[in-house]
Amino acid sequence: MNLKNTRILSLIVAALAAVALLISWNLFQSVSPVATAQQRTSLTVSAAISLSQALAEIKTVYQGSNPNVTITYNFGASGALAQQIQQGAPVDVFLSAATKQMDALQQANLLINDTRRNLLTNRLVLITPKNGIVLTDFKQLTDARIKKIAIGEPKSVPVGQYAQEMLTKLGLWQQLQQKLVLGNNVRQVLTFVESGNADAGIVYTTDAKASDKVTVRLTAAENLHSPIVYPLAVIKNSRNPAAAKAFVEFLAGDRAKIVFQKYGFGIVR
């Protein structure tokens, strides 16, 4: 074999060796625990809109120690979110502002049952615009000066359901029908009052706390409405149930509780 042929053969052998090495490395990458750990996981979390600020901060905290988990929030009224899940929306975790919506999903066998738990509590408050009419009793809502009262739509918005229960127990529900302005979610109710498009509104204490444009006039006694409880659970059709369960555990942990309490939520004991 002449020198030229020897060089060609050496180049072919070197090329084959490089290809073999590359294939081996790719195979190692595909089974390597390090590579697996670096794979990104995406979670879609549907949550009551009253949780938006607290969950935004919790997302930052969680992703600080779990950088490979991408969390996407879908905020809205609990009833609308539950309906989306029933219709097959790709959701991993659901946080509701009432048990009614979570019960419906459980009855439809859409939850991983051992992941359901009650997480938070809240309070119902009456608000007015910052310099609005001073109210010291819910019965003053019948006053002629109060033209419009904003509440959530009772059928789909938990804060509206609680408001209806309270006003009914106080004997005011029928009297106030002509004054009611219904919001699609609690933040819309808050906006009605902030903008002055409603003289008063009924929201959660956490929403009122988040605004410097309203004043809390009254806090409803807890025996006037159903307990305000926020349950959460992993959805059975979750694409990433292990990651979803880990996030739910974090939400129920001490670090997340600090954030929830910062925004005015109570913790279920």
CSV table of C-alpha atoms in Angstrom, one decimal:
chain,number,residue,atom,x,y,z
A,1,MET,CA,0.0,0.0,0.0
A,2,ASN,CA,1.5,3.3,-1.0
A,3,LEU,CA,1.7,6.4,1.2
A,4,LYS,CA,-1.2,8.1,-0.4
A,5,ASN,CA,-3.5,5.1,0.2
A,6,THR,CA,-2.3,4.8,3.8
A,7,ARG,CA,-3.2,8.5,4.4
A,8,ILE,CA,-6.7,8.0,2.9
A,9,LEU,CA,-7.3,4.9,5.0
A,10,SER,CA,-6.2,6.8,8.2
A,11,LEU,CA,-8.6,9.7,7.4
A,12,ILE,CA,-11.5,7.2,6.9
A,13,VAL,CA,-10.7,5.5,10.2
A,14,ALA,CA,-10.5,8.8,12.0
A,15,ALA,CA,-13.8,9.9,10.5
A,16,LEU,CA,-15.5,6.7,11.5
A,17,ALA,CA,-14.1,7.0,15.0
A,18,ALA,CA,-15.5,10.6,15.2
A,19,VAL,CA,-18.9,9.4,14.1
A,20,ALA,CA,-18.9,6.6,16.6
A,21,LEU,CA,-17.9,9.0,19.3
A,22,LEU,CA,-20.7,11.4,18.4
A,23,ILE,CA,-23.3,8.6,18.4
A,24,SER,CA,-22.1,7.4,21.7
A,25,TRP,CA,-22.3,10.9,23.2
A,26,ASN,CA,-25.8,11.4,21.9
A,27,LEU,CA,-26.9,8.1,23.4
A,28,PHE,CA,-25.4,9.1,26.7
A,29,GLN,CA,-27.2,12.4,26.6
A,30,SER,CA,-30.5,10.7,26.0
A,31,VAL,CA,-30.2,8.5,29.1
A,32,SER,CA,-28.1,10.7,31.3
A,33,PRO,CA,-29.8,11.7,34.5
A,34,VAL,CA,-28.2,15.2,34.1
A,35,ALA,CA,-29.7,15.6,30.7
A,36,THR,CA,-33.1,14.4,32.0
A,37,ALA,CA,-32.9,16.8,34.9
A,38,GLN,CA,-32.3,19.6,32.5
A,39,GLN,CA,-35.5,18.9,30.5
A,40,ARG,CA,-38.0,21.7,30.8
A,41,THR,CA,-41.4,21.0,32.3
A,42,SER,CA,-44.5,23.2,31.6
A,43,LEU,CA,-47.4,23.6,34.0
A,44,THR,CA,-50.7,25.3,33.3
A,45,VAL,CA,-52.4,26.5,36.5
A,46,SER,CA,-56.0,27.8,36.4
A,47,ALA,CA,-56.7,29.9,39.4
A,48,ALA,CA,-59.3,32.3,40.8
A,49,ILE,CA,-58.4,35.9,39.8
A,50,SER,CA,-58.3,37.0,43.5
A,51,LEU,CA,-55.1,34.9,43.8
A,52,SER,CA,-53.3,36.7,40.9
A,53,GLN,CA,-50.9,38.9,42.9
A,54,ALA,CA,-49.9,36.3,45.4
A,55,LEU,CA,-49.4,33.6,42.8
A,56,ALA,CA,-47.3,35.9,40.7
A,57,GLU,CA,-44.9,36.3,43.6
A,58,ILE,CA,-45.0,32.6,44.4
A,59,LYS,CA,-44.1,31.8,40.8
A,60,THR,CA,-40.9,33.8,41.1
A,61,VAL,CA,-40.0,32.1,44.3
A,62,TYR,CA,-40.7,28.6,43.0
A,63,GLN,CA,-38.9,29.0,39.7
A,64,GLY,CA,-35.9,30.4,41.6
A,65,SER,CA,-35.3,26.9,43.0
A,66,ASN,CA,-37.0,25.0,40.1
A,67,PRO,CA,-35.6,26.8,37.0
A,68,ASN,CA,-36.6,24.0,34.6
A,69,VAL,CA,-40.3,24.3,35.5
A,70,THR,CA,-42.3,26.9,33.4
A,71,ILE,CA,-45.6,27.9,35.0
A,72,THR,CA,-48.3,29.5,33.0
A,73,TYR,CA,-51.3,31.0,34.9
A,74,ASN,CA,-54.8,31.2,33.6
A,75,PHE,CA,-56.8,33.6,35.9
A,76,GLY,CA,-60.5,34.1,35.9
A,77,ALA,CA,-63.8,33.4,37.7
A,78,SER,CA,-63.8,30.0,39.3
A,79,GLY,CA,-67.0,28.9,37.6
A,80,ALA,CA,-65.6,29.8,34.1
A,81,LEU,CA,-62.3,28.1,34.8
A,82,ALA,CA,-64.1,24.9,36.0
A,83,GLN,CA,-66.2,24.9,32.9
A,84,GLN,CA,-63.1,25.2,30.7
A,85,ILE,CA,-61.6,22.1,32.5
A,86,GLN,CA,-64.9,20.2,32.0
A,87,GLN,CA,-64.6,21.0,28.3
A,88,GLY,CA,-61.1,19.5,28.1
A,89,ALA,CA,-58.9,22.5,28.5
A,90,PRO,CA,-55.2,21.4,29.1
A,91,VAL,CA,-54.9,22.3,32.8
A,92,ASP,CA,-52.5,20.8,35.3
A,93,VAL,CA,-53.6,22.4,38.6
A,94,PHE,CA,-56.8,24.2,39.6
A,95,LEU,CA,-57.3,26.7,42.5
A,96,SER,CA,-60.9,27.7,43.1
A,97,ALA,CA,-62.3,30.5,45.3
A,98,ALA,CA,-65.1,28.2,46.5
A,99,THR,CA,-65.7,24.5,47.0
A,100,LYS,CA,-68.7,24.4,44.7
A,101,GLN,CA,-66.6,24.4,41.5
A,102,MET,CA,-64.1,21.9,42.8
A,103,ASP,CA,-66.9,19.6,43.9
A,104,ALA,CA,-68.3,19.7,40.4
A,105,LEU,CA,-64.9,18.6,39.0
A,106,GLN,CA,-64.6,15.9,41.6
A,107,GLN,CA,-68.0,14.5,40.8
A,108,ALA,CA,-67.1,14.4,37.1
A,109,ASN,CA,-64.0,12.4,38.1
A,110,LEU,CA,-61.6,15.0,36.7
A,111,LEU,CA,-59.4,15.3,39.8
A,112,ILE,CA,-56.5,13.2,41.2
A,113,ASN,CA,-58.4,12.9,44.4
A,114,ASP,CA,-55.6,12.5,46.9
A,115,THR,CA,-54.2,15.9,45.7
A,116,ARG,CA,-57.3,17.9,46.7
A,117,ARG,CA,-57.0,20.0,49.8
A,118,ASN,CA,-58.4,23.3,51.2
A,119,LEU,CA,-55.6,25.8,51.1
A,120,LEU,CA,-56.8,29.4,52.0
A,121,THR,CA,-59.6,31.5,53.5
A,122,ASN,CA,-60.7,35.0,52.9
A,123,ARG,CA,-63.3,37.6,54.2
A,124,LEU,CA,-66.1,39.5,52.5
A,125,VAL,CA,-66.0,43.3,52.7
A,126,LEU,CA,-68.1,46.2,51.5
A,127,ILE,CA,-66.1,48.9,49.7
A,128,THR,CA,-66.7,52.4,48.3
A,129,PRO,CA,-64.6,54.7,46.2
A,130,LYS,CA,-61.8,56.3,48.3
A,131,ASN,CA,-63.8,59.4,49.1
A,132,GLY,CA,-67.2,57.8,48.7
A,133,ILE,CA,-70.2,57.6,50.9
A,134,VAL,CA,-69.5,56.5,54.5
A,135,LEU,CA,-71.5,53.3,55.3
A,136,THR,CA,-71.7,51.8,58.8
A,137,ASP,CA,-74.3,49.2,58.2
A,138,PHE,CA,-75.1,47.0,55.2
A,139,LYS,CA,-78.8,48.1,55.5
A,140,GLN,CA,-77.6,51.6,54.4
A,141,LEU,CA,-77.2,50.1,50.9
A,142,THR,CA,-80.9,50.8,50.5
A,143,ASP,CA,-80.2,54.6,50.9
A,144,ALA,CA,-81.2,56.6,47.9
A,145,ARG,CA,-77.7,58.0,47.6
A,146,ILE,CA,-76.4,54.5,46.7
A,147,LYS,CA,-77.4,54.2,43.0
A,148,LYS,CA,-75.2,51.2,41.9
A,149,ILE,CA,-73.8,48.3,43.9
A,150,ALA,CA,-71.2,46.0,42.2
A,151,ILE,CA,-71.1,42.3,43.0
A,152,GLY,CA,-69.9,39.2,41.2
A,153,GLU,CA,-72.3,37.3,39.0
A,154,PRO,CA,-73.6,34.8,41.6
A,155,LYS,CA,-73.9,31.8,39.3
A,156,SER,CA,-70.3,31.7,38.2
A,157,VAL,CA,-68.3,34.1,40.5
A,158,PRO,CA,-67.8,32.9,44.0
A,159,VAL,CA,-67.6,36.4,45.5
A,160,GLY,CA,-71.0,37.0,44.0
A,161,GLN,CA,-72.4,33.8,45.5
A,162,TYR,CA,-71.2,34.8,48.9
A,163,ALA,CA,-72.6,38.4,48.5
A,164,GLN,CA,-76.0,37.0,47.5
A,165,GLU,CA,-76.0,34.7,50.5
A,166,MET,CA,-75.1,37.6,52.8
A,167,LEU,CA,-77.6,40.0,51.4
A,168,THR,CA,-80.3,37.3,51.5
A,169,LYS,CA,-79.7,36.6,55.1
A,170,LEU,CA,-79.9,40.3,55.9
A,171,GLY,CA,-83.2,40.6,54.0
A,172,LEU,CA,-81.8,42.9,51.5
A,173,TRP,CA,-81.4,40.8,48.3
A,174,GLN,CA,-84.8,41.6,46.8
A,175,GLN,CA,-84.7,45.3,47.8
A,176,LEU,CA,-81.4,45.8,46.0
A,177,GLN,CA,-82.1,44.1,42.7
A,178,GLN,CA,-82.5,47.3,40.7
A,179,LYS,CA,-79.1,48.6,42.0
A,180,LEU,CA,-77.0,45.6,41.3
A,181,VAL,CA,-74.2,45.7,38.7
A,182,LEU,CA,-72.8,42.2,38.0
A,183,GLY,CA,-69.1,41.7,37.3
A,184,ASN,CA,-67.5,38.7,35.5
A,185,ASN,CA,-65.0,38.3,38.3
A,186,VAL,CA,-64.0,40.0,41.5
A,187,ARG,CA,-61.4,42.2,39.9
A,188,GLN,CA,-64.0,43.6,37.6
A,189,VAL,CA,-66.2,44.4,40.6
A,190,LEU,CA,-63.2,46.2,42.2
A,191,THR,CA,-62.7,48.2,39.0
A,192,PHE,CA,-66.4,49.3,39.0
A,193,VAL,CA,-65.9,50.8,42.4
A,194,GLU,CA,-62.4,52.2,41.7
A,195,SER,CA,-63.7,54.0,38.7
A,196,GLY,CA,-66.7,55.4,40.4
A,197,ASN,CA,-69.1,53.5,38.2
A,198,ALA,CA,-70.5,51.9,41.3
A,199,ASP,CA,-71.1,53.6,44.6
A,200,ALA,CA,-70.3,50.5,46.6
A,201,GLY,CA,-69.2,46.9,46.0
A,202,ILE,CA,-68.7,43.6,47.7
A,203,VAL,CA,-65.3,42.0,47.2
A,204,TYR,CA,-62.7,40.0,49.2
A,205,THR,CA,-60.6,41.7,51.7
A,206,THR,CA,-57.5,40.7,49.7
A,207,ASP,CA,-58.8,42.6,46.6
A,208,ALA,CA,-59.6,45.7,48.7
A,209,LYS,CA,-56.1,45.5,50.2
A,210,ALA,CA,-54.5,45.6,46.7
A,211,SER,CA,-56.2,48.9,45.8
A,212,ASP,CA,-55.5,52.4,47.0
A,213,LYS,CA,-58.6,53.7,45.2
A,214,VAL,CA,-61.2,52.2,47.6
A,215,THR,CA,-62.0,52.2,51.2
A,216,VAL,CA,-63.3,49.2,53.2
A,217,ARG,CA,-66.4,50.3,55.1
A,218,LEU,CA,-67.6,47.0,56.6
A,219,THR,CA,-66.5,43.4,57.0
A,220,ALA,CA,-69.3,40.8,56.7
A,221,ALA,CA,-69.8,38.5,59.7
A,222,GLU,CA,-68.7,35.0,58.7
A,223,ASN,CA,-72.1,33.5,59.7
A,224,LEU,CA,-73.8,35.5,57.0
A,225,HIS,CA,-72.4,33.3,54.1
A,226,SER,CA,-70.8,30.0,53.4
A,227,PRO,CA,-67.2,29.6,54.5
A,228,ILE,CA,-64.8,31.3,52.0
A,229,VAL,CA,-62.4,28.5,51.3
A,230,TYR,CA,-59.9,28.1,48.4
A,231,PRO,CA,-59.4,24.4,47.5
A,232,LEU,CA,-56.8,23.2,45.0
A,233,ALA,CA,-56.1,19.9,43.2
A,234,VAL,CA,-54.2,18.3,40.3
A,235,ILE,CA,-56.3,17.7,37.3
A,236,LYS,CA,-56.5,14.0,36.2
A,237,ASN,CA,-55.6,14.8,32.6
A,238,SER,CA,-52.4,16.7,33.6
A,239,ARG,CA,-49.6,16.2,31.1
A,240,ASN,CA,-47.1,16.4,33.9
A,241,PRO,CA,-48.7,15.0,37.1
A,242,ALA,CA,-45.5,14.5,39.0
A,243,ALA,CA,-44.5,18.2,38.5
A,244,ALA,CA,-48.0,19.3,39.2
A,245,LYS,CA,-48.1,17.4,42.5
A,246,ALA,CA,-44.7,18.9,43.5
A,247,PHE,CA,-46.1,22.4,42.8
A,248,VAL,CA,-49.2,21.7,44.9
A,249,GLU,CA,-47.0,20.6,47.7
A,250,PHE,CA,-45.1,23.8,47.5
A,251,LEU,CA,-48.3,25.9,47.5
A,252,ALA,CA,-49.2,24.2,50.8
A,253,GLY,CA,-45.8,24.7,52.3
A,254,ASP,CA,-44.4,27.3,54.7
A,255,ARG,CA,-42.7,29.4,52.1
A,256,ALA,CA,-45.8,29.9,50.0
A,257,LYS,CA,-47.9,30.5,53.2
A,258,ILE,CA,-45.8,33.5,54.0
A,259,VAL,CA,-46.6,35.0,50.6
A,260,PHE,CA,-50.4,34.3,50.9
A,261,GLN,CA,-50.5,35.9,54.3
A,262,LYS,CA,-48.7,38.9,53.0
A,263,TYR,CA,-51.6,39.5,50.6
A,264,GLY,CA,-54.2,39.1,53.3
A,265,PHE,CA,-55.3,35.4,52.9
A,266,GLY,CA,-55.9,33.2,55.9
A,267,ILE,CA,-54.4,29.7,56.0
A,268,VAL,CA,-56.6,26.6,56.5
A,269,ARG,CA,-55.3,24.8,59.6
